[in-house]
Structure formats: C-alpha cells, structure tokens
Tab-separated table of C-alpha atoms and ligand atoms in Angstrom:
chain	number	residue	atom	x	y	z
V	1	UNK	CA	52.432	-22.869	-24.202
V	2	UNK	CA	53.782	-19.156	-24.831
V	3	UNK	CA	52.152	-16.349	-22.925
V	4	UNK	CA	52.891	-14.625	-26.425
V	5	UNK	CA	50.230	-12.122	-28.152
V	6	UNK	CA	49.966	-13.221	-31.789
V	7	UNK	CA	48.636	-10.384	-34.255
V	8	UNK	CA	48.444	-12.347	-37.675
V	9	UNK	CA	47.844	-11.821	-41.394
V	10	UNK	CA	47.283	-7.802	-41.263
V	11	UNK	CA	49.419	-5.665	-43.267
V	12	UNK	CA	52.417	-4.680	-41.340
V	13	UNK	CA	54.172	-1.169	-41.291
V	14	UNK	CA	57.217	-1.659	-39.371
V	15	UNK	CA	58.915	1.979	-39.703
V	16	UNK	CA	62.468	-0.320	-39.068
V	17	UNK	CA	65.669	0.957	-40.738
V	18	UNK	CA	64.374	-0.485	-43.619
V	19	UNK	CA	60.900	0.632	-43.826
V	20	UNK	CA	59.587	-2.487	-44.590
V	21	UNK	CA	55.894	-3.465	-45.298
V	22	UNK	CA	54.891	-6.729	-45.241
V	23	UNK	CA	51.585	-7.735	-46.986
V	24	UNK	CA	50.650	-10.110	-44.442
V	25	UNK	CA	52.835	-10.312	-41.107
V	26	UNK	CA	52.657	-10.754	-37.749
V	27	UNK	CA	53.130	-8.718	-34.326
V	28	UNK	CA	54.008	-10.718	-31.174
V	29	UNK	CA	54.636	-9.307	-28.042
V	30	UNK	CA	55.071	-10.748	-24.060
V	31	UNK	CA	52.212	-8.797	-22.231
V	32	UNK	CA	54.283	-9.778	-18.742
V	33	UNK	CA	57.152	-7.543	-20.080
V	34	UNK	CA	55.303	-5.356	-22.698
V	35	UNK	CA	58.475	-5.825	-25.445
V	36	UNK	CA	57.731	-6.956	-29.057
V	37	UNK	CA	58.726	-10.734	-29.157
V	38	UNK	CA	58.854	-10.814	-33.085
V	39	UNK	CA	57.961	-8.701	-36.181
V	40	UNK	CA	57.734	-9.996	-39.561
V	41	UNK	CA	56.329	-12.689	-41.933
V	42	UNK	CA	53.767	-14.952	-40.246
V	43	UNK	CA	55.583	-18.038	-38.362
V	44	UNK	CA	54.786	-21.051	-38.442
V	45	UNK	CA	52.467	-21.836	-41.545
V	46	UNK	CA	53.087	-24.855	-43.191
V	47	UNK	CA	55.322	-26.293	-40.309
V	48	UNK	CA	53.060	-28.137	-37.982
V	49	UNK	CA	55.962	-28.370	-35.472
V	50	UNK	CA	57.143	-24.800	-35.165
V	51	UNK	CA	53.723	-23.444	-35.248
V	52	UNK	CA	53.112	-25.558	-31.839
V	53	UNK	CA	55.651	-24.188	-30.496
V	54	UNK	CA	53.651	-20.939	-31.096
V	55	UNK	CA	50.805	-19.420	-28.421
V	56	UNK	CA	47.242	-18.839	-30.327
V	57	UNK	CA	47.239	-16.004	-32.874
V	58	UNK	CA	44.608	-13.194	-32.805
V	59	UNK	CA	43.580	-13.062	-36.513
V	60	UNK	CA	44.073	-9.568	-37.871
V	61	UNK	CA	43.051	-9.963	-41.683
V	62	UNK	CA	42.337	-6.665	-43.132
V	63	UNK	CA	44.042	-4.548	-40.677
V	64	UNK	CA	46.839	-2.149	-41.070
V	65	UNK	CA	49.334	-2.783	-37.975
V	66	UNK	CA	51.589	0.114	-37.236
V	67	UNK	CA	53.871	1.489	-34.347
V	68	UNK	CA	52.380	3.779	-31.923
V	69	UNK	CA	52.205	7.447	-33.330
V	70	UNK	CA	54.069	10.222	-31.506
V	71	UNK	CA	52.623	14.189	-31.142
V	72	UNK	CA	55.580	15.844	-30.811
V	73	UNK	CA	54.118	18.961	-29.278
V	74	UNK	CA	50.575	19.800	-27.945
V	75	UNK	CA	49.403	21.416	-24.682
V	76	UNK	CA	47.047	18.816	-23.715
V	77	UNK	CA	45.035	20.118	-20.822
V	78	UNK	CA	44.079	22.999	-23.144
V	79	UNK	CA	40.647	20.689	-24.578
V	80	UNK	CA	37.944	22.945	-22.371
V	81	UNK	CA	39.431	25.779	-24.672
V	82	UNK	CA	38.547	23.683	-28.389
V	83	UNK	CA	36.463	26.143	-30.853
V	84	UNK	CA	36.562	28.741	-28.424
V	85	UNK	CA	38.953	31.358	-30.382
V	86	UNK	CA	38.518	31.014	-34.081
V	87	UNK	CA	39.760	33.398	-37.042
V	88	UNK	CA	42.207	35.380	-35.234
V	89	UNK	CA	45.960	36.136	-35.322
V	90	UNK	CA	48.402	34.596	-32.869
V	91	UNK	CA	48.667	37.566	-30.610
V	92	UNK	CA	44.833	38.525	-29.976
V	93	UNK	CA	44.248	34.383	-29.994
V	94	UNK	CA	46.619	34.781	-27.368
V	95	UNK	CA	45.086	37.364	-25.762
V	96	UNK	CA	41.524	35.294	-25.579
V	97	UNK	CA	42.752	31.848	-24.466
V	98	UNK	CA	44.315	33.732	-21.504
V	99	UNK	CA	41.282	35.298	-20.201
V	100	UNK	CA	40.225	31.460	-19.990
V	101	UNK	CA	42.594	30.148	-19.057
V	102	UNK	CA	43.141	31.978	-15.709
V	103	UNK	CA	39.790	30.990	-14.743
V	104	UNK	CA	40.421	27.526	-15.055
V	105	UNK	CA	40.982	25.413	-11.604
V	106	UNK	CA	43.543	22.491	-11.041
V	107	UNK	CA	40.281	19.376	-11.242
V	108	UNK	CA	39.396	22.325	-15.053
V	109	UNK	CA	42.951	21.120	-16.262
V	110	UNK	CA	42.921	17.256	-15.190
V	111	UNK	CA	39.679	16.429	-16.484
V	112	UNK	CA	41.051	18.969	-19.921
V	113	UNK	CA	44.122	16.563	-20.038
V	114	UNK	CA	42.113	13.281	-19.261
V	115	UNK	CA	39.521	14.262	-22.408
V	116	UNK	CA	43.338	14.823	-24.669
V	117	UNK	CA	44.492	11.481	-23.183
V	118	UNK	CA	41.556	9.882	-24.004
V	119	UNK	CA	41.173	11.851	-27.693
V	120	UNK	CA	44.716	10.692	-28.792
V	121	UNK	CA	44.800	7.377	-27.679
V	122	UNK	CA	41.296	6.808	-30.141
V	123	UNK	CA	43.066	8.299	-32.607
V	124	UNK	CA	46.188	6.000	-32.474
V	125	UNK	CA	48.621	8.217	-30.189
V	126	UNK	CA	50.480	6.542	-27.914
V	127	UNK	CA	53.270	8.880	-27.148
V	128	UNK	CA	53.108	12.673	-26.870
V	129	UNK	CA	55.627	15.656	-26.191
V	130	UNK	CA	53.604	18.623	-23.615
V	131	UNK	CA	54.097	21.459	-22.521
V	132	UNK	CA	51.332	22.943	-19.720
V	133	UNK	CA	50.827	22.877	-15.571
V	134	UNK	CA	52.227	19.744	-14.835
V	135	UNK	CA	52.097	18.761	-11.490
V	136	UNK	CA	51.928	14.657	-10.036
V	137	UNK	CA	48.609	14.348	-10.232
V	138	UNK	CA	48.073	15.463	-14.000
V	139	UNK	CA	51.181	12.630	-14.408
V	140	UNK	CA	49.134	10.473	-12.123
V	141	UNK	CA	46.318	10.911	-14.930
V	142	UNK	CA	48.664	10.076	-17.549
V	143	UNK	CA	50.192	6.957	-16.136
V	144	UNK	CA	46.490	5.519	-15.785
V	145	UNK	CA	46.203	6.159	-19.427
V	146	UNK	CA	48.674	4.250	-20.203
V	147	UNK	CA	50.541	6.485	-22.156
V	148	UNK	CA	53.951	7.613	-22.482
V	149	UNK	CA	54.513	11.914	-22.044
V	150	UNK	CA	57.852	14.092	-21.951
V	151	UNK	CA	55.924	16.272	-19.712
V	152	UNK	CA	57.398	20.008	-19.240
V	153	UNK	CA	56.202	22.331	-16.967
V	154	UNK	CA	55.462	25.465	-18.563
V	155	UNK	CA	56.596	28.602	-16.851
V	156	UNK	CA	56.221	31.771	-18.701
V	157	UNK	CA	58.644	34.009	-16.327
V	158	UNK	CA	60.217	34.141	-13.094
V	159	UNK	CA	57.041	36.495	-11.605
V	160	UNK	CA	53.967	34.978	-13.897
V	161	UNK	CA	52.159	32.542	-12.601
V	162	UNK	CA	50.737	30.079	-15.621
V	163	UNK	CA	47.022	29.421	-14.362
V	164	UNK	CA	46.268	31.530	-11.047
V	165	UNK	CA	42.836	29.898	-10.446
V	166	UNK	CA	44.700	26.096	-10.378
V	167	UNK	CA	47.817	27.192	-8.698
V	168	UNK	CA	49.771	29.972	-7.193
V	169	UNK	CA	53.392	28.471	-8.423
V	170	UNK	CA	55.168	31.161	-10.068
V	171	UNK	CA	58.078	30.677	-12.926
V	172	UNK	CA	60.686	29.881	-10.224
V	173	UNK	CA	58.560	27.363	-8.433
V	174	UNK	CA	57.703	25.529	-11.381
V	175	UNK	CA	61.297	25.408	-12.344
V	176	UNK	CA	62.001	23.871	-8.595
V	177	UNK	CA	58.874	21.075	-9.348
V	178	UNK	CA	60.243	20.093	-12.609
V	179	UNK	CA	63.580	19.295	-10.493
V	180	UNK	CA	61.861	17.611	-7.780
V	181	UNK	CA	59.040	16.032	-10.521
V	182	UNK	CA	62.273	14.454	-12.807
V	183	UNK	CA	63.848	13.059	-9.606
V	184	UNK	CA	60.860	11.259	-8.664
V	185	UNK	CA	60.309	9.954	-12.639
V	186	UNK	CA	64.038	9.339	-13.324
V	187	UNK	CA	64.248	6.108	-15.072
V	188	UNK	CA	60.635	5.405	-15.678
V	189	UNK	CA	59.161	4.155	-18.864
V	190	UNK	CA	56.442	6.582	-19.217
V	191	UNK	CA	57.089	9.596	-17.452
V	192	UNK	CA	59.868	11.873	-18.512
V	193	UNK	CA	60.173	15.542	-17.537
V	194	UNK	CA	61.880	18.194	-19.427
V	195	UNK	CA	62.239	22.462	-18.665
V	196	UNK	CA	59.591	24.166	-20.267
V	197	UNK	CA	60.481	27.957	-21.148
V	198	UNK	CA	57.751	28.915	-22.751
V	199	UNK	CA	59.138	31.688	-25.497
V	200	UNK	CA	61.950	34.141	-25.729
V	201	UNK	CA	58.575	36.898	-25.783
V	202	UNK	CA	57.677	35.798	-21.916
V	203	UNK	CA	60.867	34.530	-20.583
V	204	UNK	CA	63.732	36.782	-19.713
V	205	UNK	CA	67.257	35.580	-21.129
V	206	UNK	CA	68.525	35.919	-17.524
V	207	UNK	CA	65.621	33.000	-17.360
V	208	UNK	CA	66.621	31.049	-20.219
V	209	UNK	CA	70.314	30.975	-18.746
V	210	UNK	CA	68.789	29.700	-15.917
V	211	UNK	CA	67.035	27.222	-17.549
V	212	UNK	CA	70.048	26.009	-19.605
V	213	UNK	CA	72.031	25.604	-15.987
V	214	UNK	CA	69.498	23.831	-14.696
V	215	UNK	CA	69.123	21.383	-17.771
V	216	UNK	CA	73.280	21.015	-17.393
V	217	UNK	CA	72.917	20.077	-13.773
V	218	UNK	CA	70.191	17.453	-14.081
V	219	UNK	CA	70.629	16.492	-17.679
V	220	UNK	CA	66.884	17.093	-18.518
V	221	UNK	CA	65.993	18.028	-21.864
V	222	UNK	CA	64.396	21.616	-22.807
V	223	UNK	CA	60.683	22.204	-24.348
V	224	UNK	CA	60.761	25.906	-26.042
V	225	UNK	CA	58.523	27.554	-28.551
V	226	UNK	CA	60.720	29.433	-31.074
V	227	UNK	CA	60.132	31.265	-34.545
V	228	UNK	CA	56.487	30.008	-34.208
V	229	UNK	CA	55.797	33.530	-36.132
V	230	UNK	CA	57.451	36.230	-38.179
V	231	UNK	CA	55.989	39.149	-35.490
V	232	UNK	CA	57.913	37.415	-33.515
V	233	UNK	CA	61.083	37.138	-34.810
V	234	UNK	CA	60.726	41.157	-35.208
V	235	UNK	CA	59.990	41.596	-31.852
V	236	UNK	CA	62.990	38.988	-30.906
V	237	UNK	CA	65.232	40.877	-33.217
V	238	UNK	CA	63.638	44.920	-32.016
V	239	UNK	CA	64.603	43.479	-27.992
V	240	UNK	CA	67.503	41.494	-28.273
V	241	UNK	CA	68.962	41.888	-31.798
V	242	UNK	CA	69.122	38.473	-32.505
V	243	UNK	CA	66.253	35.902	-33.922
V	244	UNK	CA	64.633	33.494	-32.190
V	245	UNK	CA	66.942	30.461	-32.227
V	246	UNK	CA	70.111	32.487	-32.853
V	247	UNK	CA	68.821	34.621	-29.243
V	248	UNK	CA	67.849	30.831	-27.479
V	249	UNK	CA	71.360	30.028	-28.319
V	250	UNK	CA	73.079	32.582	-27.081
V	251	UNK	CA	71.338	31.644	-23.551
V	252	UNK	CA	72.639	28.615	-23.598
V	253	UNK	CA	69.548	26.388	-24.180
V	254	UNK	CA	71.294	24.698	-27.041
V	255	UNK	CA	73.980	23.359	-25.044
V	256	UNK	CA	71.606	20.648	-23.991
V	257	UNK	CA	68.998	18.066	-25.475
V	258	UNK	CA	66.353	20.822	-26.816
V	259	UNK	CA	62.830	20.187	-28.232
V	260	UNK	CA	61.649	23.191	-30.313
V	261	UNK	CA	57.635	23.799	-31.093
V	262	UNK	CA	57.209	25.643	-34.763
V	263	UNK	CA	59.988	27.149	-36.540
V	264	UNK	CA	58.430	28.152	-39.381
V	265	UNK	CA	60.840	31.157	-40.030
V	266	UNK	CA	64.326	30.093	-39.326
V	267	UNK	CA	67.572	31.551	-40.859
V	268	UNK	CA	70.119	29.550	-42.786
V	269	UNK	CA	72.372	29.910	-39.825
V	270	UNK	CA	69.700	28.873	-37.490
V	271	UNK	CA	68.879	25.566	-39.599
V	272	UNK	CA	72.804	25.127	-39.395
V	273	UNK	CA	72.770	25.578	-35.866
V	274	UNK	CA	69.662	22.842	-35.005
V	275	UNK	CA	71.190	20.657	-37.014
V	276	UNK	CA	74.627	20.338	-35.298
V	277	UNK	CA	72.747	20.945	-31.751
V	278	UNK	CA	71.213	17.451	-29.737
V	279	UNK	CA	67.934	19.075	-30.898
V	280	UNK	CA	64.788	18.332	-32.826
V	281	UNK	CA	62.226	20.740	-34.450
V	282	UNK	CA	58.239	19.808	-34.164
V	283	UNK	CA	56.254	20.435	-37.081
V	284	UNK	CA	52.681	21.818	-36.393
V	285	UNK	CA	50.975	22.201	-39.553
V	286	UNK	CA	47.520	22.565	-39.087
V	287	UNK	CA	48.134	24.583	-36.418
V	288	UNK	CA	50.507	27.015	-38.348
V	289	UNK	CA	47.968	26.985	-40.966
V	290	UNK	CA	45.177	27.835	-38.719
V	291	UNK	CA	46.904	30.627	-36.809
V	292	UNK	CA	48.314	31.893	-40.457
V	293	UNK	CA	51.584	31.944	-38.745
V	294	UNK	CA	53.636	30.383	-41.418
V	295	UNK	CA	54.866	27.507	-43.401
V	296	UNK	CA	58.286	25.960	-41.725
V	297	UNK	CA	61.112	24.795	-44.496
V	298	UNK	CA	60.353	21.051	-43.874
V	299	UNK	CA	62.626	20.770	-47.343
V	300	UNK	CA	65.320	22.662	-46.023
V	301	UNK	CA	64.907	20.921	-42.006
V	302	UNK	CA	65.446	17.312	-43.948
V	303	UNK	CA	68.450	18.281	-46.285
V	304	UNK	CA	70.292	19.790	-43.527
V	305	UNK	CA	69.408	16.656	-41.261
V	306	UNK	CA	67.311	18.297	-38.287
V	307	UNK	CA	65.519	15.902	-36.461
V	308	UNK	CA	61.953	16.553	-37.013
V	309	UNK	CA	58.710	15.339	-35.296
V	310	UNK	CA	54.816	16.379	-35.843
V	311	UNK	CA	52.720	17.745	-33.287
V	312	UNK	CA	48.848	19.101	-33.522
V	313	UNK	CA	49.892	22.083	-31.016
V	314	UNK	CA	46.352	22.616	-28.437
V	315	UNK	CA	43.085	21.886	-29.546
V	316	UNK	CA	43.056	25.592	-29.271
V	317	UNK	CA	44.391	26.020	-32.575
V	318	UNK	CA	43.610	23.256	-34.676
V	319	UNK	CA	40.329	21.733	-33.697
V	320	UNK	CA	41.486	18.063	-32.709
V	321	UNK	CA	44.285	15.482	-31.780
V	322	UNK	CA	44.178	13.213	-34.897
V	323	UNK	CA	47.896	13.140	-35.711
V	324	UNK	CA	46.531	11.449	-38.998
V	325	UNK	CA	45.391	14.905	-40.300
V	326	UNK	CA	48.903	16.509	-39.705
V	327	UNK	CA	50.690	13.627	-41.625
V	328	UNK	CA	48.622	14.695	-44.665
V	329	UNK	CA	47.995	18.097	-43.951
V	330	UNK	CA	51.774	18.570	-43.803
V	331	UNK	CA	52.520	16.344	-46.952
V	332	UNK	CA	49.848	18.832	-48.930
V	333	UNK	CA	50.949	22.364	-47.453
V	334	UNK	CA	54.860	21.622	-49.004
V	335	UNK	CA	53.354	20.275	-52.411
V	336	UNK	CA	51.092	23.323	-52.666
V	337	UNK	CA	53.578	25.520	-51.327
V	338	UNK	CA	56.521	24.633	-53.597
V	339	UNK	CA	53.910	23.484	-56.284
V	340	UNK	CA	56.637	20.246	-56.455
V	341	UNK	CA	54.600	16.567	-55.765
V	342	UNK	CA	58.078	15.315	-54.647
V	343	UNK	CA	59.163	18.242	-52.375
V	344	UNK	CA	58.522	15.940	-49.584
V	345	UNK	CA	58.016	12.160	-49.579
V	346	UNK	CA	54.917	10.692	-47.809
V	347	UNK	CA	57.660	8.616	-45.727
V	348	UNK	CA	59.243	11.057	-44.565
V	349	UNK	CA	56.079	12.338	-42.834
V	350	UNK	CA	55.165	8.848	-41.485
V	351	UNK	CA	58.703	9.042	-39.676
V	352	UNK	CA	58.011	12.298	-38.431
V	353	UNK	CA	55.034	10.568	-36.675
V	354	UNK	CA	56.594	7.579	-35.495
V	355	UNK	CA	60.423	6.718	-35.697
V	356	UNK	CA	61.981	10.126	-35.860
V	357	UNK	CA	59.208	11.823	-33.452
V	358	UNK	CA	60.295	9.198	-30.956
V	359	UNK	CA	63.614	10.161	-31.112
V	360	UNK	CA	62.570	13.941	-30.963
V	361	UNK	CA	60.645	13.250	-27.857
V	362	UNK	CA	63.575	11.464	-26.144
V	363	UNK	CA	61.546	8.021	-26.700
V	364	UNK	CA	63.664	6.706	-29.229
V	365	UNK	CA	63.166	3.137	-27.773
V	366	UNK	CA	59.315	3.700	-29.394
V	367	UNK	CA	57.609	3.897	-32.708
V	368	UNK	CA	59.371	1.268	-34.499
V	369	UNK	CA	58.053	-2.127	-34.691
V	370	UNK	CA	60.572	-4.827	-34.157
V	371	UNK	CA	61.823	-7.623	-31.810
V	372	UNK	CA	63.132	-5.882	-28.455
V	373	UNK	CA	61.043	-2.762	-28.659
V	374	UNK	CA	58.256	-1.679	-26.588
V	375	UNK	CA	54.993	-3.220	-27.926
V	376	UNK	CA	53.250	0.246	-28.981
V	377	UNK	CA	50.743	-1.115	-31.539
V	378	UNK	CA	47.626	0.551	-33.147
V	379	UNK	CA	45.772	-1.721	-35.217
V	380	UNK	CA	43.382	-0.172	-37.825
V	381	UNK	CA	40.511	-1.392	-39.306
V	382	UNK	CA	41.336	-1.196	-43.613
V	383	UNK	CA	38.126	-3.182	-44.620
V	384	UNK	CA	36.049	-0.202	-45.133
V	385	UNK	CA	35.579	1.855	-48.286
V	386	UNK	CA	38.817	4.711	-47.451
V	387	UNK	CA	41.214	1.531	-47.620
V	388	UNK	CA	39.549	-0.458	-50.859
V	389	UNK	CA	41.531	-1.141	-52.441
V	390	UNK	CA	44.662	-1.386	-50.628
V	391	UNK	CA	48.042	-1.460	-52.824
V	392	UNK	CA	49.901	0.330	-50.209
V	393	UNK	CA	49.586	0.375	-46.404
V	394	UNK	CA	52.215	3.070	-46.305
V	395	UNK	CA	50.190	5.478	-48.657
V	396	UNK	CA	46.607	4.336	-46.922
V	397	UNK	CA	48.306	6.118	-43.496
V	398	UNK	CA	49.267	9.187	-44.772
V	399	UNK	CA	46.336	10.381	-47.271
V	400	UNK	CA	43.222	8.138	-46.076
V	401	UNK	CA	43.263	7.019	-42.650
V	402	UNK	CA	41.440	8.718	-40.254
V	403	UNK	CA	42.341	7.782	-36.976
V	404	UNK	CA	38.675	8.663	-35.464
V	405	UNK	CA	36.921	6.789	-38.173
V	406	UNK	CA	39.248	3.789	-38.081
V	407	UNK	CA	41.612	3.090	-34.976
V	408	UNK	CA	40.423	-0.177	-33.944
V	409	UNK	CA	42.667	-1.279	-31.433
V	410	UNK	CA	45.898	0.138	-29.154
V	411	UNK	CA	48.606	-0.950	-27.306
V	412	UNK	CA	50.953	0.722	-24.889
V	413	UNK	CA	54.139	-1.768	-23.551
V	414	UNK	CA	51.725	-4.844	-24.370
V	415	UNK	CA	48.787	-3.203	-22.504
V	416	UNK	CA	45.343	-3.277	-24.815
V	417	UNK	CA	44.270	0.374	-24.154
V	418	UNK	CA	41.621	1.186	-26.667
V	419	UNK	CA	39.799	-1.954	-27.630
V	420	UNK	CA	37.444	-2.130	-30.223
V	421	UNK	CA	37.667	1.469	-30.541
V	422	UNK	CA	37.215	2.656	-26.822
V	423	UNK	CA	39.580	3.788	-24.256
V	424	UNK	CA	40.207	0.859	-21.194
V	425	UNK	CA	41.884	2.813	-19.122
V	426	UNK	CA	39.661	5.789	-18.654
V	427	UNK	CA	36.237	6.361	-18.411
V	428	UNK	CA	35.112	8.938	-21.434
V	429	UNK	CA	31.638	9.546	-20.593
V	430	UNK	CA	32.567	10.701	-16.914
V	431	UNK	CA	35.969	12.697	-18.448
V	432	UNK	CA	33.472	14.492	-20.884
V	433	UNK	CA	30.527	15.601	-18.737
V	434	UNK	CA	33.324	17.235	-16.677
V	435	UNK	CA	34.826	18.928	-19.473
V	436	UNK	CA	31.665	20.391	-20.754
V	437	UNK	CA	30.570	21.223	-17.396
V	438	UNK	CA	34.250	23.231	-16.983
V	439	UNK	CA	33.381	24.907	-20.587
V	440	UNK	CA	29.833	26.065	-19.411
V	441	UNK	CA	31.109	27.374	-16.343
V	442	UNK	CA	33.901	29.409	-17.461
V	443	UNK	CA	31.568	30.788	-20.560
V	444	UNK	CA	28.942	32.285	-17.939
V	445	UNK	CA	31.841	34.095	-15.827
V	446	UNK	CA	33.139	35.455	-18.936
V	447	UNK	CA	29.525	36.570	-19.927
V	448	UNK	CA	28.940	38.301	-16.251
V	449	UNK	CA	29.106	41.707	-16.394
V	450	UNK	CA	32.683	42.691	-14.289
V	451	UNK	CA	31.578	43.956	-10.604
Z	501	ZN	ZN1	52.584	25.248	-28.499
C-alpha cells in the first residue's frame, strides 16, 4: 500500500505554467518527504487495477485546492501594535509605532510573531518575506510553525539600535548576526536569511555599500523599503539627488538578488532598472491605501516584466494578514484607478500571491502545485453561500474567498498545519493571552505620566 496522501474530487488551482484548473482533481503528496507525488485529474476511476495500486483518498468534494499563498513583505512581530495608530500619515504613524515599539521586550516580539504565524497560516499563508529583529529564537518560533520565512534582520543604521527594550544590537551587529544567522540556515528548506536595510531615509549610503559587499561575499539576497512614498522620494532626491531606487543603485544593492517593499512612485528609468536587475517589487495595497502613500504602476511593473509579489506590510498598517484581501484589494485599486476593468487581470494577482511571489521571495521551488514540488496545500471550504455557485475556482480566490471565513485545511512540505481550521503547530489561546497582556502593558507605560 502507498504511504501517499490522496486529496480527491475538489476543484484544483494548480498555478503551473499553464494555469490550469481542473473541475475535479486530485493532490497527492509523500508525507515522509513532504513533495507533491501527483497533480491532476483523479486516478484511478473506472480502472479497478490502477486504483489498487493507489493509497486511500481523503474525499475533498466541494473544496477549492490551491498552492500555499506567499506575503511577500510584512513585519510580523509587529501584531501587539494592530489598531494602535489609525488615520495618520506615514511619517507621524512612524513616529507613534516607535514610541511602542522601543518598549517592547525580546518574549513582546516572539509571542507578536507567534500570533502573525499563527494569523497567516488560518488564513492560507504558508510562505512569507520579513523584515524585523530576527534573532534564532524568533526562527526557532517559525520553524515550529511550520512555515517557510526569508527572514531579514532589520537594521536601521550603523548607531540605531531597532528595539532597545529586546536587545542592545546596533546596525553593525545585526549585520554580523545575519552573517552568522545565514551560515547556520544555509541550505535549509524553511529558513532563509537575507540583509535587511531598512530605507535610504535611516541608512547611510556608506551603509548600503556595506550592505551590497556583504550580500556579494555571502550571496544573500537584500530586503529594502524603497519609493514606499512621494515625501520620500523628495527627501531622497533634497539629500542625495537621486530617487529612491536610482540612489539604492548607485550603492550597489542592485548588484545582487534584491527584494523591494512598495514602490509606488518609481521613474521610467527606475522600472527599467528593476526589471533588468535579479530583483522583485512587493505590492502592498491595502497598506499603501491605508497610509495614503500611493498607488504603485502594477500596469507598468507587468509590461516591463518586474517580478512582482503581494505583501500585507505590518498589521500596523492594514489591520490583518489575510493575503486574500490584498489579491482583491489590489485587483480593485488599478480598475478604479485607471477606470479600465482589464488594466489588470485577476490572474495576474493570483500569481503575485503564489507562483511569482515565490520566486520574489527566493522560494521559487513553492506555490505551484505539481509533481516534484513541495506539498504547500490550503484546502478551502467552497460549500458555503460566497462560493454558490461556483463557475470558476480562479475568480472565487480573488473576489470572494476570505481566508478567515473559509481556510479549512493547510499544509507545509506534507505537514497538516491548520486542520479543520486551527493551527497544529502552535497553541493560539496561550500565543494570544500573551499578546494582549504585552498590549495592556505597554498602553499603561505610555499612559504614565514621564518621571
Ligand atoms: Zn514594510
């Protein structure tokens, strides 16, 4: 008898060169290796002998099968911090999550990132692109998940130091970790590490040339947040006479494998230049649209051939981790925007979410579902009323599923992390009485009169 996982008769949404759907198909994967077996039309009906051949199938009738999503950029330990800064512009939002921040201790940011772990992997998430404190046991947290992270270290300068209360490192120390981190990783499955400049507005090009040395050296890929605003391509331009990308550029950073949050106001020459560059842009619409920060040219980014992925940015700015919302969030903003209902193709946002945000989070091995892959599976449950009656799987996931309401089941390499709708690997009620006791505890300093 196989040790094969059967999924059978749900409607299948490979995301394979093709972009085939199949009506009623079938998943298999080998749990002892955690690669898809097969992907296709179900085996074996009709054919007594063949389907003997086959291990028992776990009936999926009325599910939507799909590959893992991917959130292409997020700062996941930022949760304590959800609904706390609302209505404001990107600088004095800035200014307000960092008075929070700095109170927040190293167990604050683990149980924060164990709350996100457990918040995207409900909502169908299986691989994610972050930039915060990383340090091994945050990675520790994310390898119980399950999950699969390009984690990079955020440093914000040679002299800051990201989050005093949780730990003294300062820009060049965190550089050092990421080094030491990415030796320790190299070669794993879930765990990749990447340089995390945080902006041309906090690190120093002197620090940026660093950065792109470093990346040269070890061959690690960059994490950067560029042209997230148009105050800040002024500033970029006032300081170094150059915008955003154009300035990253000339640092170097672009001479290796780069991963760039926003970039809603690029030039023509800096679409140009990310599109002959080993880099990849992640799209944060909800988050743009909360912060009003701006609309990037998805039209433009897919013409040119930029490698895009979607990302929900921090709860901070955007209340939640559903990747779902962004997929039709973004589809809407360019329709409304260009007042075009073919500007951008509902496909080409369900790449953005699976296939090509793989590939922009150095995971292209993920988010396709096919014989040889990783088995990164979400299941959802299409029986209720938001998927009847179902024409088109394809069209269900970008403008009705809601991956709260109806992720039913996930896998990460063949291992069933959210089952029937809740987390395996980590226990939520424990993760979110110590997040809410974090959030308390940090409102009351904040409330204390200064001494
Ligand atoms: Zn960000």
């Amino acid at each position: 008898m196989s040790s094969e996982i059967r999924l059978t008769g749900g409607a299948i949404v490979m995301q394979d060169a093709a972009r085939r759907v199949i009506e009623r198909g079938e998943v298999a994967f080998d749990p002892a290796t955690g690669r898809i077996t097969y992907a296709g039309e179900v085996r074996g009906d009709g054919d007594a002998a063949g389907s003997g051949r086959l291990g028992a199938a776990t009936d999926v009738t009325g599910c939507v099968v799909m590959p893992g999503l991917v959130n292409a950029h997020t700062h996941s330990g930022m949760t304590p911090l959800r609904g706390y800064a609302e209505d404001m512009n990107l600088q004095d939002w800035l200014a307000k999550v960092r008075a929070f921040e700095v109170r927040l201790g190293a167990e604050d940011l683990r149980a924060g990132l164990e709350l996100a772990l457990i918040e995207m992997l409900k909502t169908g998430t299986t691989t994610f692109a972050d930039m915060f404190l990383w340090d091994r046991r945050m990675l520790e947290s994310v390898v119980t998940s399950g999950m699969r992270v390009l984690a990079a270290p955020a440093v914000f300068g040679y002299d800051a130091v990201g989050y005093p209360a949780a730990s003294p490192s300062d820009g060049r120390a965190v550089l050092d970790l990421t080094e030491r981190l990415a030796a320790e990783f190299a070669g794993d499955g879930q765990i990749r590490l990447a340089f995390g400049p945080h902006a041309p507005y906090t690190c120093t090009p002197e620090m940026l040339a660093d950065v792109a040395a470093r990346a040269g050296r070890l061959g690690l890929p960059i994490q950067i947040h560029l042209s997230e605003s148009a105050p800040e391509v002024d500033s970029c331009l006032r300081d170094y006479g150059r915008t955003p990308v154009a300035h990253a550029a000339a640092c170097g950073i672009f001479d290796h494998p780069v991963l760039v949050a926003h970039c809603t106001h690029p030039t023509d020459a800096e679409i140009e230049l990310l599109a002959g560059a080993d880099a990849a842009v992640a799209h944060n619409p909800v988050s743009n649209l909360k912060l009003g920060a701006g609309i990037a040219p998805v039209r433009r980014f897919l013409d040119a051939g930029v490698r895009l992925g979607l990302g929900t940015d921090s709860v901070a700015s955007n209340n939640n981790l559903d990747l779902f919302e962004e997929i039709k969030t973004g589809i809407l903003m360019q329709r409304g925007v260009h007042r075009s209902p073919d500007i951008v193709r509902s496909g080409d946002f369900l790449d953005m979410a699976t296939c090509g945000g793989a590939a922009a989070v150095r995971f292209p091995e993920v988010g396709v579902l096919e014989a040889g892959r990783p088995a990164d599976i979400v299941i959802l449950d299409a029986t209720g009323t938001r998927a009847t009656p179902l024409y088109d799987a394809a069209s269900y996931l970008a403008f009705a599923a809601s991956g709260s309401a109806d992720v039913r089941d996930v896998y990460v390499a063949g291992r069933h992390v959210v089952a029937g709708g809740r987390v395996t690997s980590l226990d939520e009620a424990a993760v979110r009485e110590r997040v809410a006791h974090t959030a308390a505890r940090v409102r009351r300093e904040l409330a204390a009169p200064a001494t």
